[in-house]
XYZ file of C-alpha atoms in Angstrom:
287
model
C 103.589 -48.984 -18.531
C 102.223 -51.327 -15.720
C 98.531 -51.547 -15.327
C 97.254 -51.093 -11.909
C 95.853 -54.280 -9.995
C 92.521 -52.879 -9.672
C 92.330 -51.890 -13.350
C 93.821 -55.193 -14.659
C 91.290 -57.138 -12.358
C 88.337 -55.050 -13.727
C 89.190 -55.282 -17.176
C 89.344 -59.196 -16.769
C 85.571 -58.861 -15.594
C 84.705 -56.287 -18.089
C 82.574 -58.313 -20.576
C 80.813 -60.251 -17.751
C 79.938 -56.932 -15.976
C 78.725 -54.927 -19.154
C 76.658 -58.149 -20.085
C 74.923 -57.886 -16.853
C 74.468 -54.144 -16.996
C 73.053 -54.090 -20.475
C 70.688 -57.055 -19.859
C 69.457 -55.126 -16.650
C 69.325 -51.743 -18.216
C 68.666 -52.034 -21.859
C 70.690 -48.650 -22.147
C 74.232 -48.007 -23.731
C 74.671 -44.842 -21.823
C 73.273 -46.140 -18.569
C 75.298 -49.374 -18.669
C 78.567 -47.157 -19.448
C 77.743 -44.970 -16.306
C 77.265 -48.093 -14.130
C 80.527 -49.501 -15.210
C 82.309 -46.143 -14.358
C 80.571 -46.092 -11.105
C 81.569 -49.522 -10.319
C 85.153 -48.951 -11.136
C 85.300 -46.150 -8.845
C 83.940 -47.990 -5.910
C 86.221 -50.892 -6.810
C 89.303 -48.751 -6.879
C 88.685 -47.838 -3.544
C 88.561 -51.502 -1.952
C 91.506 -53.365 -0.635
C 92.213 -56.042 -3.042
C 93.440 -58.576 -0.380
C 90.106 -58.492 1.259
C 88.364 -59.666 -1.710
C 87.956 -63.470 -1.933
C 86.059 -63.457 -5.243
C 86.482 -60.211 -7.517
C 83.880 -61.570 -10.220
C 81.204 -61.862 -7.545
C 82.052 -58.630 -5.654
C 81.898 -56.604 -9.038
C 78.896 -58.279 -10.219
C 77.062 -57.607 -6.958
C 78.165 -53.887 -7.271
C 76.975 -53.659 -10.839
C 73.574 -55.292 -9.951
C 72.647 -52.911 -7.132
C 73.708 -49.973 -9.225
C 71.361 -51.130 -12.058
C 68.593 -51.861 -9.629
C 68.942 -48.193 -8.273
C 68.920 -46.862 -11.963
C 65.828 -48.941 -12.738
C 63.878 -47.704 -9.878
C 64.736 -44.008 -10.878
C 63.750 -44.805 -14.444
C 60.300 -45.826 -13.538
C 59.650 -41.999 -12.796
C 61.399 -40.979 -15.986
C 59.569 -43.297 -18.464
C 56.304 -41.518 -17.210
C 57.650 -38.558 -19.048
C 59.032 -40.446 -22.095
C 57.072 -39.804 -25.396
C 55.929 -42.887 -26.898
C 57.073 -46.552 -26.476
C 60.460 -47.084 -24.600
C 62.724 -49.855 -26.462
C 65.950 -50.937 -25.278
C 68.975 -49.723 -27.114
C 69.902 -51.862 -30.128
C 73.660 -52.939 -30.093
C 75.777 -54.440 -32.821
C 76.925 -57.887 -32.156
C 79.000 -60.606 -33.453
C 78.057 -64.241 -34.298
C 78.461 -66.349 -31.230
C 78.529 -70.010 -30.594
C 75.313 -71.734 -31.039
C 75.459 -73.208 -27.644
C 76.247 -69.700 -26.133
C 72.808 -68.958 -24.825
C 74.095 -65.772 -22.876
C 74.919 -64.030 -26.339
C 71.822 -65.423 -28.110
C 68.580 -65.818 -26.514
C 69.023 -63.521 -23.545
C 70.161 -60.479 -25.584
C 67.683 -60.693 -28.483
C 65.418 -57.598 -28.667
C 62.362 -59.685 -28.074
C 63.788 -60.790 -24.914
C 64.925 -57.467 -23.703
C 61.538 -55.925 -24.425
C 59.938 -58.643 -22.159
C 62.346 -57.991 -19.399
C 60.938 -54.600 -19.186
C 57.762 -56.181 -17.515
C 59.729 -57.539 -14.475
C 60.293 -55.047 -11.471
C 63.960 -54.339 -10.755
C 64.745 -57.157 -8.161
C 62.831 -59.801 -10.203
C 64.863 -58.626 -13.304
C 68.158 -58.995 -11.509
C 67.545 -62.417 -10.090
C 66.266 -63.632 -13.545
C 69.111 -62.378 -15.472
C 71.893 -63.560 -12.830
C 70.398 -67.123 -12.559
C 69.101 -67.884 -16.162
C 71.539 -66.017 -18.402
C 74.586 -66.290 -16.094
C 73.993 -69.482 -13.897
C 74.630 -67.800 -10.604
C 73.448 -69.862 -7.840
C 70.536 -68.535 -5.626
C 72.710 -68.564 -2.455
C 75.362 -66.299 -4.438
C 72.612 -64.239 -5.797
C 71.085 -63.926 -2.244
C 74.441 -62.475 -1.007
C 74.858 -60.151 -4.125
C 71.457 -58.492 -3.728
C 71.186 -58.879 0.127
C 68.085 -60.957 0.218
C 67.652 -64.536 1.258
C 68.050 -67.414 -1.026
C 64.509 -68.470 -0.411
C 63.293 -64.819 -1.643
C 65.530 -65.169 -4.547
C 63.740 -68.396 -5.803
C 60.571 -66.749 -5.227
C 61.496 -63.746 -7.409
C 62.747 -66.176 -10.077
C 59.347 -68.170 -10.036
C 57.409 -64.800 -10.433
C 59.846 -63.593 -13.163
C 59.485 -66.808 -14.930
C 55.650 -66.660 -14.830
C 55.722 -63.188 -16.506
C 58.216 -64.213 -19.213
C 56.086 -67.385 -20.019
C 52.928 -65.375 -20.377
C 54.474 -63.553 -23.303
C 55.142 -66.732 -25.116
C 58.384 -68.400 -26.434
C 61.292 -66.352 -27.120
C 62.532 -66.537 -30.773
C 65.843 -68.197 -31.242
C 66.704 -67.081 -34.661
C 65.490 -64.709 -37.444
C 67.614 -65.957 -40.197
C 65.030 -65.833 -42.770
C 64.141 -62.246 -42.223
C 66.151 -60.643 -44.777
C 64.473 -62.042 -48.030
C 61.106 -61.552 -46.182
C 61.662 -57.832 -45.250
C 63.434 -57.005 -48.718
C 60.105 -58.472 -50.455
C 58.121 -56.338 -47.989
C 60.114 -53.228 -49.144
C 59.588 -53.815 -52.651
C 55.883 -54.381 -52.258
C 55.502 -51.141 -50.426
C 57.200 -49.177 -53.023
C 54.857 -50.868 -55.532
C 51.829 -50.421 -53.582
C 50.638 -53.955 -53.310
C 48.966 -54.020 -50.183
C 47.405 -57.346 -50.328
C 50.985 -58.695 -50.684
C 52.186 -56.780 -47.892
C 49.413 -58.262 -45.581
C 50.247 -61.734 -46.466
C 53.813 -61.075 -45.096
C 52.461 -59.992 -41.891
C 50.862 -61.954 -39.072
C 47.274 -60.625 -38.559
C 48.115 -59.640 -34.914
C 51.548 -58.007 -35.885
C 52.486 -55.206 -33.670
C 55.186 -52.442 -34.445
C 56.938 -50.315 -31.903
C 58.502 -47.211 -32.938
C 60.776 -45.302 -30.302
C 61.413 -41.599 -31.198
C 61.825 -40.550 -27.664
C 60.431 -37.028 -28.866
C 63.863 -36.523 -30.749
C 62.603 -38.027 -33.996
C 59.172 -38.587 -35.700
C 57.705 -41.917 -34.343
C 54.218 -43.375 -33.626
C 53.441 -42.358 -29.944
C 51.421 -45.680 -29.523
C 52.321 -49.278 -30.928
C 50.867 -50.100 -34.461
C 48.716 -53.044 -34.038
C 47.377 -55.405 -36.718
C 48.389 -55.958 -40.415
C 45.887 -53.369 -41.645
C 47.591 -50.375 -39.631
C 51.151 -51.707 -39.974
C 50.746 -51.894 -43.802
C 49.200 -48.473 -44.225
C 51.690 -46.712 -42.069
C 54.750 -48.516 -43.448
C 53.802 -48.028 -47.093
C 53.373 -44.322 -46.439
C 56.782 -43.919 -44.773
C 58.665 -46.033 -47.198
C 57.212 -44.181 -50.204
C 57.704 -40.904 -48.544
C 61.458 -41.406 -48.159
C 61.907 -43.723 -51.273
C 64.487 -41.308 -52.967
C 66.791 -41.080 -50.000
C 66.280 -44.410 -48.360
C 68.961 -46.730 -48.164
C 69.410 -49.776 -45.983
C 72.002 -52.297 -44.680
C 71.733 -55.574 -42.812
C 73.630 -56.162 -39.520
C 73.715 -58.369 -36.621
C 72.121 -56.505 -33.733
C 71.254 -58.110 -30.402
C 72.259 -61.450 -32.124
C 69.636 -61.122 -34.608
C 69.592 -59.770 -38.129
C 68.458 -56.114 -38.111
C 68.140 -53.303 -40.538
C 69.900 -50.065 -40.517
C 67.972 -47.324 -42.305
C 69.841 -44.379 -43.798
C 68.018 -41.240 -45.031
C 70.109 -38.848 -47.029
C 73.301 -40.542 -45.898
C 72.358 -40.112 -42.154
C 71.396 -43.269 -39.973
C 67.751 -42.692 -39.075
C 66.827 -46.029 -37.474
C 67.516 -49.505 -36.528
C 64.731 -52.153 -37.063
C 64.535 -55.720 -35.625
C 62.059 -58.168 -36.659
C 60.397 -61.050 -34.956
C 59.104 -63.972 -37.057
C 56.108 -66.381 -36.274
C 55.313 -69.100 -38.964
C 57.540 -67.328 -41.542
C 55.607 -64.219 -41.082
C 56.645 -60.821 -39.594
C 55.059 -60.937 -36.014
C 56.957 -58.001 -34.174
C 58.722 -54.972 -35.538
C 60.927 -52.837 -33.286
C 62.011 -49.735 -34.623
C 64.683 -47.394 -32.791
C 64.641 -43.635 -34.116
C 65.665 -41.821 -31.107
C 69.213 -40.537 -32.344
C 70.443 -40.415 -28.777
C 69.847 -44.235 -28.628
C 71.572 -45.037 -31.879
C 75.009 -44.030 -30.709
C 76.411 -47.836 -30.861
C 75.878 -47.524 -34.455
C 77.329 -44.056 -34.976
C 80.457 -45.404 -36.698
């Protein structure tokens, strides 16, 4: 069966468009909704009137994402506990492929939440996808001068958080040792594996048990995680996967996927822990 011209062109740009949508929204469901809306709008255009389909579609997706982010600001006020981006399974990418490495790590995605919608759009289009300011201006219906101003503001926010991690390839033996020490009740050993200013974020969204505030400091993280690990010891099973181009841990309780956890390291110690427990946000790992 012959594929319709609109669908064929859209499928050719699909990876790019989903990459923009996910980085903008940090949500699998919202990204898929945007992709569907973008295709509906695309299907109603006259192809001969579009000189650059990729630019046109990227513009449509970016604007739809900005609208969703503005609405989400209100929704997040009623969200129970910390809001984390959805983790997604990924495959190893080329070392030089910055788009699939640094710009999709969980730490990077979390920091993006600190930007307003326009800042986020400009930062992603310019830094992750190397779109020129003059093209960003046309896509977002702003001036190129304002686009540069938004990028400067976004960079200032990103830099204030610190350097983004490039890899956490050494995390598996460290976390495996952490789990063993927790089961053995060796609290001092546990603390030695954590940075003193470690922070753990758990997102249950009111759908699963999770801390309603971030756990700050190695004392608090050690106490809480030791309790949780020992409480579920008999039913606990873990599997390591690549998620957001970093090594992450799938946790199963009684054979059911209960969480996806990613870790950020600093000086060979655990610095940040991101735990997604909201079942509605684990759909990408359902299989």
